[in-house]
Amino acid sequence: IAICDDDKKSRIQIQCLLDHFLQNHPTYQGDIHTFAAPAVLLSALQNGTCFDIYLLDIMMPGMTGIELAREIRILDRQADIIYLSSSADLAVDSYAVQALHYLLKPLSAEAFTGAKTSVSFIANFHHVKHVDSKKLLLTTGKELSLSRKTAAGIKSRFIDFLLMKGR
């Protein structure tokens, strides 16, 4: 999981929310990497580092989160992008890079957890055994109830994941 935000206080808050989520949901796993500037994150990507999830600020010096996401998409079409911003002004632009969520700062634990819960299924497909129209079955035997809309989206991404991994 990559966090890119030029504001140190925001990076710490986002990392704390992620740490809390991962501690309270042991089924989900993830290493968190923080970046203070888009150029540093891009350098890591160009050197072969990959992330399943990108949490990006929108307004950063030198490059916006939208511009950063365009660069990420050149290198990685599958990863999920969640925008975090104090302004809703660029929310519509986030669709151009297939952002999964656009959350407004300051983040509430509830809004963040909702976004993380949906993206966690994607980040942890190696723990998924089966997806149907109402539930997700994990390899641990745990079943998670889903709405039909959520199940359809997850099933589509799960099929893509299986095809990509050759399972």
CSV table of N, CA and C in Angstrom, one decimal:
chain,number,residue,atom,x,y,z
A,1,ILE,N,0.9,-1.2,0.0
A,1,ILE,CA,0.0,0.0,0.0
A,1,ILE,C,0.9,1.2,0.0
A,2,ALA,N,0.7,2.1,-1.0
A,2,ALA,CA,1.5,3.4,-1.0
A,2,ALA,C,0.6,4.5,-0.6
A,3,ILE,N,1.1,5.4,0.2
A,3,ILE,CA,0.5,6.6,0.6
A,3,ILE,C,1.4,7.7,0.1
A,4,CYS,N,0.8,8.7,-0.7
A,4,CYS,CA,1.6,9.8,-1.2
A,4,CYS,C,0.8,11.1,-0.9
A,5,ASP,N,1.4,11.8,0.0
A,5,ASP,CA,0.8,13.1,0.5
A,5,ASP,C,1.9,14.0,0.9
A,6,ASP,N,1.9,15.2,0.5
A,6,ASP,CA,3.0,16.2,0.8
A,6,ASP,C,2.9,16.7,2.3
A,7,ASP,N,1.7,16.5,2.9
A,7,ASP,CA,1.5,17.0,4.2
A,7,ASP,C,1.8,15.9,5.2
A,8,LYS,N,2.8,16.1,6.1
A,8,LYS,CA,3.2,15.1,7.0
A,8,LYS,C,2.1,14.6,7.9
A,9,LYS,N,1.3,15.6,8.4
A,9,LYS,CA,0.2,15.3,9.4
A,9,LYS,C,-0.8,14.4,8.7
A,10,SER,N,-1.1,14.6,7.4
A,10,SER,CA,-2.0,13.8,6.7
A,10,SER,C,-1.5,12.4,6.5
A,11,ARG,N,-0.2,12.3,6.1
A,11,ARG,CA,0.4,11.0,5.9
A,11,ARG,C,0.4,10.1,7.2
A,12,ILE,N,0.6,10.8,8.3
A,12,ILE,CA,0.6,10.1,9.6
A,12,ILE,C,-0.8,9.6,9.9
A,13,GLN,N,-1.8,10.5,9.7
A,13,GLN,CA,-3.2,10.2,9.9
A,13,GLN,C,-3.7,9.0,9.1
A,14,ILE,N,-3.3,9.0,7.8
A,14,ILE,CA,-3.7,8.0,6.9
A,14,ILE,C,-3.0,6.6,7.3
A,15,GLN,N,-1.8,6.7,7.6
A,15,GLN,CA,-1.0,5.5,8.1
A,15,GLN,C,-1.7,4.9,9.4
A,16,CYS,N,-2.0,5.8,10.3
A,16,CYS,CA,-2.7,5.3,11.5
A,16,CYS,C,-4.0,4.6,11.2
A,17,LEU,N,-4.8,5.2,10.3
A,17,LEU,CA,-6.1,4.6,10.0
A,17,LEU,C,-5.9,3.3,9.3
A,18,LEU,N,-4.9,3.2,8.4
A,18,LEU,CA,-4.6,1.9,7.8
A,18,LEU,C,-4.1,0.9,8.8
A,19,ASP,N,-3.2,1.3,9.7
A,19,ASP,CA,-2.7,0.4,10.7
A,19,ASP,C,-3.8,-0.2,11.5
A,20,HIS,N,-4.7,0.7,11.9
A,20,HIS,CA,-5.9,0.4,12.7
A,20,HIS,C,-6.8,-0.6,12.0
A,21,PHE,N,-7.0,-0.4,10.7
A,21,PHE,CA,-7.8,-1.2,9.9
A,21,PHE,C,-7.2,-2.6,9.8
A,22,LEU,N,-5.9,-2.7,9.5
A,22,LEU,CA,-5.2,-4.0,9.3
A,22,LEU,C,-5.2,-4.7,10.7
A,23,GLN,N,-5.0,-4.1,11.8
A,23,GLN,CA,-5.0,-4.7,13.1
A,23,GLN,C,-6.4,-5.3,13.4
A,24,ASN,N,-7.4,-4.6,13.0
A,24,ASN,CA,-8.8,-5.1,13.3
A,24,ASN,C,-9.4,-6.0,12.3
A,25,HIS,N,-8.7,-6.2,11.2
A,25,HIS,CA,-9.1,-7.1,10.2
A,25,HIS,C,-7.9,-8.1,9.8
A,26,PRO,N,-7.6,-9.1,10.6
A,26,PRO,CA,-6.5,-9.9,10.4
A,26,PRO,C,-6.5,-10.7,9.1
A,27,THR,N,-7.6,-10.8,8.5
A,27,THR,CA,-7.7,-11.5,7.2
A,27,THR,C,-6.9,-10.7,6.1
A,28,TYR,N,-6.9,-9.4,6.3
A,28,TYR,CA,-6.2,-8.5,5.3
A,28,TYR,C,-4.8,-8.3,5.7
A,29,GLN,N,-3.9,-8.2,4.8
A,29,GLN,CA,-2.5,-8.0,5.1
A,29,GLN,C,-2.0,-6.9,4.1
A,30,GLY,N,-1.0,-6.2,4.6
A,30,GLY,CA,-0.4,-5.2,3.7
A,30,GLY,C,0.8,-4.5,4.4
A,31,ASP,N,1.7,-4.1,3.6
A,31,ASP,CA,2.8,-3.3,4.0
A,31,ASP,C,2.5,-1.9,3.6
A,32,ILE,N,2.8,-0.9,4.4
A,32,ILE,CA,2.5,0.5,4.2
A,32,ILE,C,3.8,1.2,3.9
A,33,HIS,N,3.8,1.9,2.8
A,33,HIS,CA,4.9,2.7,2.4
A,33,HIS,C,4.4,4.2,2.2
A,34,THR,N,5.1,5.1,2.8
A,34,THR,CA,4.7,6.5,2.7
A,34,THR,C,5.7,7.3,1.8
A,35,PHE,N,5.2,8.2,1.1
A,35,PHE,CA,5.9,9.1,0.2
A,35,PHE,C,5.5,10.5,0.4
A,36,ALA,N,6.5,11.4,0.5
A,36,ALA,CA,6.2,12.8,0.7
A,36,ALA,C,6.0,13.6,-0.6
A,37,ALA,N,6.4,13.0,-1.7
A,37,ALA,CA,6.4,13.7,-3.0
A,37,ALA,C,6.1,12.7,-4.1
A,38,PRO,N,5.3,13.1,-5.1
A,38,PRO,CA,5.0,12.2,-6.2
A,38,PRO,C,6.3,11.7,-6.9
A,39,ALA,N,7.3,12.5,-7.1
A,39,ALA,CA,8.5,12.1,-7.8
A,39,ALA,C,9.2,10.9,-7.1
A,40,VAL,N,9.1,10.9,-5.7
A,40,VAL,CA,9.7,9.8,-5.0
A,40,VAL,C,9.0,8.5,-5.2
A,41,LEU,N,7.7,8.6,-5.2
A,41,LEU,CA,6.8,7.4,-5.5
A,41,LEU,C,7.1,6.9,-6.9
A,42,LEU,N,7.1,7.8,-7.9
A,42,LEU,CA,7.4,7.4,-9.3
A,42,LEU,C,8.7,6.8,-9.4
A,43,SER,N,9.7,7.3,-8.7
A,43,SER,CA,11.1,6.7,-8.8
A,43,SER,C,11.0,5.2,-8.3
A,44,ALA,N,10.3,5.0,-7.2
A,44,ALA,CA,10.2,3.7,-6.6
A,44,ALA,C,9.5,2.7,-7.7
A,45,LEU,N,8.5,3.2,-8.3
A,45,LEU,CA,7.8,2.4,-9.3
A,45,LEU,C,8.7,2.1,-10.5
A,46,GLN,N,9.4,3.1,-11.0
A,46,GLN,CA,10.3,2.9,-12.1
A,46,GLN,C,11.5,2.0,-11.8
A,47,ASN,N,11.7,1.8,-10.5
A,47,ASN,CA,12.8,0.9,-10.0
A,47,ASN,C,12.2,-0.5,-9.7
A,48,GLY,N,10.9,-0.7,-10.0
A,48,GLY,CA,10.4,-2.1,-9.9
A,48,GLY,C,9.5,-2.3,-8.7
A,49,THR,N,9.3,-1.3,-7.8
A,49,THR,CA,8.5,-1.5,-6.7
A,49,THR,C,7.0,-1.4,-7.1
A,50,CYS,N,6.2,-2.3,-6.7
A,50,CYS,CA,4.8,-2.4,-7.1
A,50,CYS,C,3.9,-2.3,-5.8
A,51,PHE,N,2.7,-1.7,-6.0
A,51,PHE,CA,1.7,-1.6,-4.9
A,51,PHE,C,0.4,-2.1,-5.4
A,52,ASP,N,-0.4,-2.6,-4.6
A,52,ASP,CA,-1.8,-3.0,-4.9
A,52,ASP,C,-2.7,-1.8,-4.8
A,53,ILE,N,-2.4,-0.9,-3.9
A,53,ILE,CA,-3.3,0.2,-3.6
A,53,ILE,C,-2.4,1.5,-3.5
A,54,TYR,N,-3.0,2.5,-4.1
A,54,TYR,CA,-2.3,3.9,-3.9
A,54,TYR,C,-3.3,4.8,-3.3
A,55,LEU,N,-2.9,5.4,-2.2
A,55,LEU,CA,-3.7,6.5,-1.6
A,55,LEU,C,-3.0,7.8,-1.9
A,56,LEU,N,-3.6,8.6,-2.7
A,56,LEU,CA,-3.0,9.8,-3.2
A,56,LEU,C,-3.7,11.1,-2.8
A,57,ASP,N,-2.9,12.0,-2.4
A,57,ASP,CA,-3.4,13.4,-2.2
A,57,ASP,C,-3.6,14.0,-3.6
A,58,ILE,N,-4.5,14.9,-3.7
A,58,ILE,CA,-4.8,15.5,-5.0
A,58,ILE,C,-3.8,16.7,-5.3
A,59,MET,N,-3.7,17.6,-4.3
A,59,MET,CA,-2.9,18.8,-4.5
A,59,MET,C,-1.6,18.7,-3.8
A,60,MET,N,-0.6,18.5,-4.7
A,60,MET,CA,0.8,18.4,-4.2
A,60,MET,C,1.7,19.2,-5.1
A,61,PRO,N,2.8,19.8,-4.5
A,61,PRO,CA,3.7,20.6,-5.3
A,61,PRO,C,4.4,19.8,-6.4
A,62,GLY,N,4.5,20.3,-7.6
A,62,GLY,CA,5.2,19.7,-8.7
A,62,GLY,C,4.3,18.8,-9.6
A,63,MET,N,3.3,18.1,-9.0
A,63,MET,CA,2.5,17.2,-9.7
A,63,MET,C,1.2,17.0,-8.9
A,64,THR,N,0.1,17.0,-9.6
A,64,THR,CA,-1.2,16.7,-8.9
A,64,THR,C,-1.3,15.2,-8.7
A,65,GLY,N,-2.2,14.8,-7.9
A,65,GLY,CA,-2.5,13.4,-7.7
A,65,GLY,C,-3.1,12.8,-9.0
A,66,ILE,N,-3.8,13.6,-9.8
A,66,ILE,CA,-4.4,13.2,-11.1
A,66,ILE,C,-3.2,12.9,-12.0
A,67,GLU,N,-2.3,13.8,-12.1
A,67,GLU,CA,-1.1,13.6,-13.0
A,67,GLU,C,-0.3,12.4,-12.5
A,68,LEU,N,-0.1,12.2,-11.2
A,68,LEU,CA,0.6,11.1,-10.7
A,68,LEU,C,-0.1,9.8,-11.1
A,69,ALA,N,-1.4,9.8,-10.9
A,69,ALA,CA,-2.2,8.5,-11.3
A,69,ALA,C,-2.0,8.2,-12.8
A,70,ARG,N,-2.0,9.2,-13.6
A,70,ARG,CA,-1.8,8.9,-15.0
A,70,ARG,C,-0.4,8.2,-15.3
A,71,GLU,N,0.6,8.6,-14.5
A,71,GLU,CA,1.9,8.0,-14.6
A,71,GLU,C,1.8,6.6,-14.0
A,72,ILE,N,1.1,6.4,-12.9
A,72,ILE,CA,1.0,5.1,-12.3
A,72,ILE,C,0.3,4.2,-13.3
A,73,ARG,N,-0.8,4.6,-14.0
A,73,ARG,CA,-1.5,3.8,-14.9
A,73,ARG,C,-0.6,3.3,-16.1
A,74,ILE,N,0.4,4.1,-16.5
A,74,ILE,CA,1.3,3.7,-17.6
A,74,ILE,C,2.0,2.4,-17.1
A,75,LEU,N,2.4,2.4,-15.8
A,75,LEU,CA,3.2,1.3,-15.3
A,75,LEU,C,2.3,0.2,-14.7
A,76,ASP,N,1.1,0.5,-14.3
A,76,ASP,CA,0.3,-0.4,-13.6
A,76,ASP,C,-1.2,-0.1,-13.8
A,77,ARG,N,-1.8,-1.0,-14.6
A,77,ARG,CA,-3.3,-0.8,-15.0
A,77,ARG,C,-4.2,-1.4,-13.9
A,78,GLN,N,-3.7,-2.3,-13.1
A,78,GLN,CA,-4.5,-3.1,-12.2
A,78,GLN,C,-4.7,-2.5,-10.8
A,79,ALA,N,-3.7,-1.8,-10.3
A,79,ALA,CA,-3.8,-1.3,-8.9
A,79,ALA,C,-5.0,-0.4,-8.7
A,80,ASP,N,-5.4,-0.3,-7.5
A,80,ASP,CA,-6.5,0.6,-7.1
A,80,ASP,C,-6.0,1.9,-6.6
A,81,ILE,N,-6.7,2.9,-6.9
A,81,ILE,CA,-6.3,4.3,-6.5
A,81,ILE,C,-7.4,4.9,-5.7
A,82,ILE,N,-7.1,5.4,-4.6
A,82,ILE,CA,-8.0,6.1,-3.7
A,82,ILE,C,-7.5,7.5,-3.6
A,83,TYR,N,-8.3,8.5,-3.9
A,83,TYR,CA,-7.9,9.9,-3.7
A,83,TYR,C,-8.3,10.4,-2.4
A,84,LEU,N,-7.5,11.2,-1.8
A,84,LEU,CA,-7.7,11.9,-0.5
A,84,LEU,C,-7.5,13.4,-0.7
A,85,SER,N,-8.5,14.2,-0.5
A,85,SER,CA,-8.4,15.6,-0.8
A,85,SER,C,-9.3,16.4,0.1
A,86,SER,N,-8.8,17.7,0.3
A,86,SER,CA,-9.6,18.6,1.0
A,86,SER,C,-10.6,19.3,0.2
A,87,SER,N,-10.6,19.0,-1.1
A,87,SER,CA,-11.5,19.7,-2.1
A,87,SER,C,-12.1,18.7,-3.0
A,88,ALA,N,-13.4,18.9,-3.3
A,88,ALA,CA,-14.1,18.0,-4.2
A,88,ALA,C,-14.0,18.4,-5.7
A,89,ASP,N,-13.2,19.5,-5.9
A,89,ASP,CA,-13.2,20.1,-7.2
A,89,ASP,C,-12.7,19.2,-8.3
A,90,LEU,N,-11.8,18.3,-8.0
A,90,LEU,CA,-11.2,17.4,-9.0
A,90,LEU,C,-11.8,16.0,-9.0
A,91,ALA,N,-12.9,15.8,-8.3
A,91,ALA,CA,-13.5,14.5,-8.1
A,91,ALA,C,-13.8,13.9,-9.5
A,92,VAL,N,-14.4,14.7,-10.4
A,92,VAL,CA,-14.8,14.2,-11.7
A,92,VAL,C,-13.6,13.8,-12.5
A,93,ASP,N,-12.5,14.5,-12.4
A,93,ASP,CA,-11.3,14.1,-13.1
A,93,ASP,C,-10.7,12.8,-12.7
A,94,SER,N,-11.0,12.4,-11.5
A,94,SER,CA,-10.5,11.1,-11.0
A,94,SER,C,-11.0,9.9,-11.8
A,95,TYR,N,-12.2,10.1,-12.4
A,95,TYR,CA,-12.7,9.0,-13.2
A,95,TYR,C,-11.8,8.7,-14.4
A,96,ALA,N,-11.0,9.6,-14.9
A,96,ALA,CA,-10.2,9.4,-16.1
A,96,ALA,C,-9.1,8.4,-15.8
A,97,VAL,N,-8.7,8.2,-14.6
A,97,VAL,CA,-7.7,7.2,-14.2
A,97,VAL,C,-8.3,6.0,-13.4
A,98,GLN,N,-9.6,5.9,-13.5
A,98,GLN,CA,-10.3,4.8,-12.9
A,98,GLN,C,-10.1,4.7,-11.4
A,99,ALA,N,-10.2,5.8,-10.7
A,99,ALA,CA,-10.0,5.8,-9.2
A,99,ALA,C,-11.2,5.0,-8.6
A,100,LEU,N,-10.8,4.3,-7.6
A,100,LEU,CA,-11.8,3.5,-6.9
A,100,LEU,C,-12.7,4.4,-5.9
A,101,HIS,N,-12.0,5.3,-5.3
A,101,HIS,CA,-12.7,6.2,-4.3
A,101,HIS,C,-12.1,7.6,-4.4
A,102,TYR,N,-12.9,8.6,-3.9
A,102,TYR,CA,-12.4,10.0,-3.8
A,102,TYR,C,-13.0,10.4,-2.4
A,103,LEU,N,-12.1,10.4,-1.4
A,103,LEU,CA,-12.5,10.7,0.0
A,103,LEU,C,-12.0,12.1,0.3
A,104,LEU,N,-12.9,12.8,1.0
A,104,LEU,CA,-12.6,14.2,1.5
A,104,LEU,C,-11.9,14.2,2.8
A,105,LYS,N,-10.9,15.1,3.0
A,105,LYS,CA,-10.2,15.3,4.2
A,105,LYS,C,-11.0,16.4,5.0
A,106,PRO,N,-11.0,16.4,6.3
A,106,PRO,CA,-10.3,15.4,7.1
A,106,PRO,C,-11.0,14.0,7.0
A,107,LEU,N,-10.3,13.0,7.1
A,107,LEU,CA,-10.9,11.6,6.9
A,107,LEU,C,-11.6,11.2,8.2
A,108,SER,N,-12.7,10.6,8.0
A,108,SER,CA,-13.4,10.0,9.2
A,108,SER,C,-13.0,8.5,9.1
A,109,ALA,N,-12.9,7.9,10.3
A,109,ALA,CA,-12.6,6.5,10.3
A,109,ALA,C,-13.7,5.7,9.5
A,110,GLU,N,-14.9,6.1,9.6
A,110,GLU,CA,-16.0,5.4,8.9
A,110,GLU,C,-15.9,5.5,7.4
A,111,ALA,N,-15.6,6.6,6.8
A,111,ALA,CA,-15.5,6.8,5.4
A,111,ALA,C,-14.2,6.0,4.9
A,112,PHE,N,-13.2,6.1,5.7
A,112,PHE,CA,-12.0,5.4,5.3
A,112,PHE,C,-12.1,3.9,5.4
A,113,THR,N,-12.8,3.4,6.4
A,113,THR,CA,-13.0,2.0,6.6
A,113,THR,C,-13.8,1.5,5.4
A,114,GLY,N,-14.9,2.2,5.0
A,114,GLY,CA,-15.7,1.8,3.9
A,114,GLY,C,-14.9,1.6,2.6
A,115,ALA,N,-14.0,2.6,2.4
A,115,ALA,CA,-13.2,2.5,1.2
A,115,ALA,C,-12.2,1.4,1.3
A,116,LYS,N,-11.6,1.3,2.4
A,116,LYS,CA,-10.6,0.2,2.6
A,116,LYS,C,-11.2,-1.2,2.6
A,117,THR,N,-12.4,-1.3,3.1
A,117,THR,CA,-13.0,-2.6,3.1
A,117,THR,C,-13.2,-3.1,1.6
A,118,SER,N,-13.7,-2.2,0.8
A,118,SER,CA,-13.9,-2.7,-0.6
A,118,SER,C,-12.6,-2.9,-1.3
A,119,VAL,N,-11.6,-2.1,-1.1
A,119,VAL,CA,-10.3,-2.3,-1.8
A,119,VAL,C,-9.6,-3.5,-1.2
A,120,SER,N,-9.8,-3.8,0.1
A,120,SER,CA,-9.1,-4.9,0.7
A,120,SER,C,-9.4,-6.3,0.0
A,121,PHE,N,-10.6,-6.4,-0.5
A,121,PHE,CA,-10.9,-7.6,-1.3
A,121,PHE,C,-10.0,-7.8,-2.4
A,122,ILE,N,-9.7,-6.7,-3.1
A,122,ILE,CA,-8.9,-6.7,-4.3
A,122,ILE,C,-7.5,-7.0,-3.9
A,123,ALA,N,-7.0,-6.3,-2.8
A,123,ALA,CA,-5.6,-6.4,-2.4
A,123,ALA,C,-5.3,-7.8,-1.9
A,124,ASN,N,-6.3,-8.6,-1.5
A,124,ASN,CA,-6.1,-9.9,-0.9
A,124,ASN,C,-6.8,-11.0,-1.6
A,125,PHE,N,-6.9,-10.9,-2.9
A,125,PHE,CA,-7.6,-12.0,-3.7
A,125,PHE,C,-6.9,-13.3,-3.5
A,126,HIS,N,-5.6,-13.4,-3.1
A,126,HIS,CA,-5.0,-14.7,-2.9
A,126,HIS,C,-5.7,-15.4,-1.7
A,127,HIS,N,-6.5,-14.7,-0.9
A,127,HIS,CA,-7.2,-15.3,0.2
A,127,HIS,C,-8.7,-15.7,-0.2
A,128,VAL,N,-9.0,-15.4,-1.5
A,128,VAL,CA,-10.4,-15.7,-1.9
A,128,VAL,C,-10.5,-17.0,-2.5
A,129,LYS,N,-11.5,-17.8,-2.1
A,129,LYS,CA,-11.7,-19.1,-2.7
A,129,LYS,C,-12.8,-19.1,-3.7
A,130,HIS,N,-13.9,-18.3,-3.5
A,130,HIS,CA,-15.1,-18.2,-4.4
A,130,HIS,C,-15.8,-16.9,-4.1
A,131,VAL,N,-16.4,-16.4,-5.2
A,131,VAL,CA,-17.3,-15.3,-5.1
A,131,VAL,C,-18.6,-15.6,-5.9
A,132,ASP,N,-19.7,-15.4,-5.2
A,132,ASP,CA,-21.0,-15.6,-5.9
A,132,ASP,C,-21.8,-14.3,-5.8
A,133,SER,N,-23.1,-14.3,-6.1
A,133,SER,CA,-23.9,-13.1,-6.1
A,133,SER,C,-24.2,-12.5,-4.8
A,134,LYS,N,-24.0,-13.3,-3.7
A,134,LYS,CA,-24.3,-12.8,-2.4
A,134,LYS,C,-23.2,-12.9,-1.3
A,135,LYS,N,-22.1,-13.6,-1.7
A,135,LYS,CA,-21.1,-13.7,-0.6
A,135,LYS,C,-19.7,-14.0,-1.2
A,136,LEU,N,-18.7,-13.7,-0.4
A,136,LEU,CA,-17.3,-14.0,-0.7
A,136,LEU,C,-16.9,-15.1,0.2
A,137,LEU,N,-16.3,-16.1,-0.3
A,137,LEU,CA,-15.8,-17.2,0.6
A,137,LEU,C,-14.3,-17.1,0.6
A,138,LEU,N,-13.7,-17.0,1.7
A,138,LEU,CA,-12.2,-16.9,1.9
A,138,LEU,C,-11.7,-18.3,2.1
A,139,THR,N,-10.4,-18.5,1.8
A,139,THR,CA,-9.7,-19.7,2.0
A,139,THR,C,-9.7,-20.2,3.4
A,140,THR,N,-9.9,-19.3,4.3
A,140,THR,CA,-10.0,-19.6,5.8
A,140,THR,C,-11.3,-20.3,6.1
A,141,GLY,N,-12.3,-20.2,5.2
A,141,GLY,CA,-13.6,-20.7,5.4
A,141,GLY,C,-14.6,-19.6,5.8
A,142,LYS,N,-14.1,-18.4,6.1
A,142,LYS,CA,-15.0,-17.3,6.5
A,142,LYS,C,-15.8,-16.9,5.3
A,143,GLU,N,-17.1,-16.6,5.5
A,143,GLU,CA,-17.9,-16.0,4.5
A,143,GLU,C,-18.3,-14.6,4.8
A,144,LEU,N,-18.2,-13.7,3.8
A,144,LEU,CA,-18.6,-12.3,3.9
A,144,LEU,C,-19.8,-12.0,3.0
A,145,SER,N,-20.8,-11.5,3.6
A,145,SER,CA,-22.0,-11.2,2.9
A,145,SER,C,-21.8,-9.9,2.0
A,146,LEU,N,-22.3,-9.9,0.8
A,146,LEU,CA,-22.1,-8.8,-0.1
A,146,LEU,C,-23.5,-8.4,-0.7
A,147,SER,N,-23.6,-7.1,-1.1
A,147,SER,CA,-24.7,-6.7,-1.9
A,147,SER,C,-24.5,-7.2,-3.3
A,148,ARG,N,-25.5,-7.3,-4.1
A,148,ARG,CA,-25.4,-7.8,-5.4
A,148,ARG,C,-24.5,-7.0,-6.3
A,149,LYS,N,-24.6,-5.6,-6.1
A,149,LYS,CA,-23.7,-4.7,-6.9
A,149,LYS,C,-22.2,-4.9,-6.5
A,150,THR,N,-22.0,-5.0,-5.2
A,150,THR,CA,-20.6,-5.2,-4.7
A,150,THR,C,-20.1,-6.5,-5.2
A,151,ALA,N,-20.9,-7.6,-5.1
A,151,ALA,CA,-20.5,-8.9,-5.5
A,151,ALA,C,-20.2,-9.0,-7.0
A,152,ALA,N,-21.0,-8.3,-7.8
A,152,ALA,CA,-20.7,-8.3,-9.3
A,152,ALA,C,-19.4,-7.6,-9.6
A,153,GLY,N,-19.1,-6.5,-8.9
A,153,GLY,CA,-17.8,-5.8,-9.1
A,153,GLY,C,-16.6,-6.7,-8.7
A,154,ILE,N,-16.8,-7.3,-7.5
A,154,ILE,CA,-15.7,-8.1,-7.0
A,154,ILE,C,-15.5,-9.3,-7.8
A,155,LYS,N,-16.6,-10.0,-8.3
A,155,LYS,CA,-16.5,-11.2,-9.1
A,155,LYS,C,-15.7,-10.9,-10.4
A,156,SER,N,-16.1,-9.7,-11.0
A,156,SER,CA,-15.4,-9.3,-12.2
A,156,SER,C,-13.9,-9.2,-12.0
A,157,ARG,N,-13.5,-8.5,-10.9
A,157,ARG,CA,-12.1,-8.3,-10.6
A,157,ARG,C,-11.4,-9.6,-10.2
A,158,PHE,N,-12.2,-10.5,-9.5
A,158,PHE,CA,-11.6,-11.7,-9.1
A,158,PHE,C,-11.3,-12.6,-10.4
A,159,ILE,N,-12.2,-12.6,-11.3
A,159,ILE,CA,-11.9,-13.3,-12.6
A,159,ILE,C,-10.7,-12.7,-13.3
A,160,ASP,N,-10.6,-11.4,-13.3
A,160,ASP,CA,-9.4,-10.8,-13.9
A,160,ASP,C,-8.1,-11.2,-13.2
A,161,PHE,N,-8.2,-11.2,-11.8
A,161,PHE,CA,-7.1,-11.6,-11.0
A,161,PHE,C,-6.7,-13.1,-11.3
A,162,LEU,N,-7.7,-14.0,-11.4
A,162,LEU,CA,-7.4,-15.4,-11.7
A,162,LEU,C,-6.7,-15.5,-13.1
A,163,LEU,N,-7.2,-14.8,-14.1
A,163,LEU,CA,-6.7,-14.8,-15.4
A,163,LEU,C,-5.2,-14.3,-15.4
A,164,MET,N,-5.0,-13.2,-14.7
A,164,MET,CA,-3.7,-12.6,-14.6
A,164,MET,C,-2.7,-13.5,-13.9
A,165,LYS,N,-3.1,-14.2,-12.9
A,165,LYS,CA,-2.2,-15.1,-12.1
A,165,LYS,C,-2.2,-16.5,-12.7
A,166,GLY,N,-3.0,-16.8,-13.7
A,166,GLY,CA,-2.9,-18.1,-14.4
A,166,GLY,C,-3.5,-19.3,-13.6
A,167,ARG,N,-4.4,-19.0,-12.7
A,167,ARG,CA,-5.0,-20.0,-11.8
A,167,ARG,C,-6.2,-20.7,-12.5
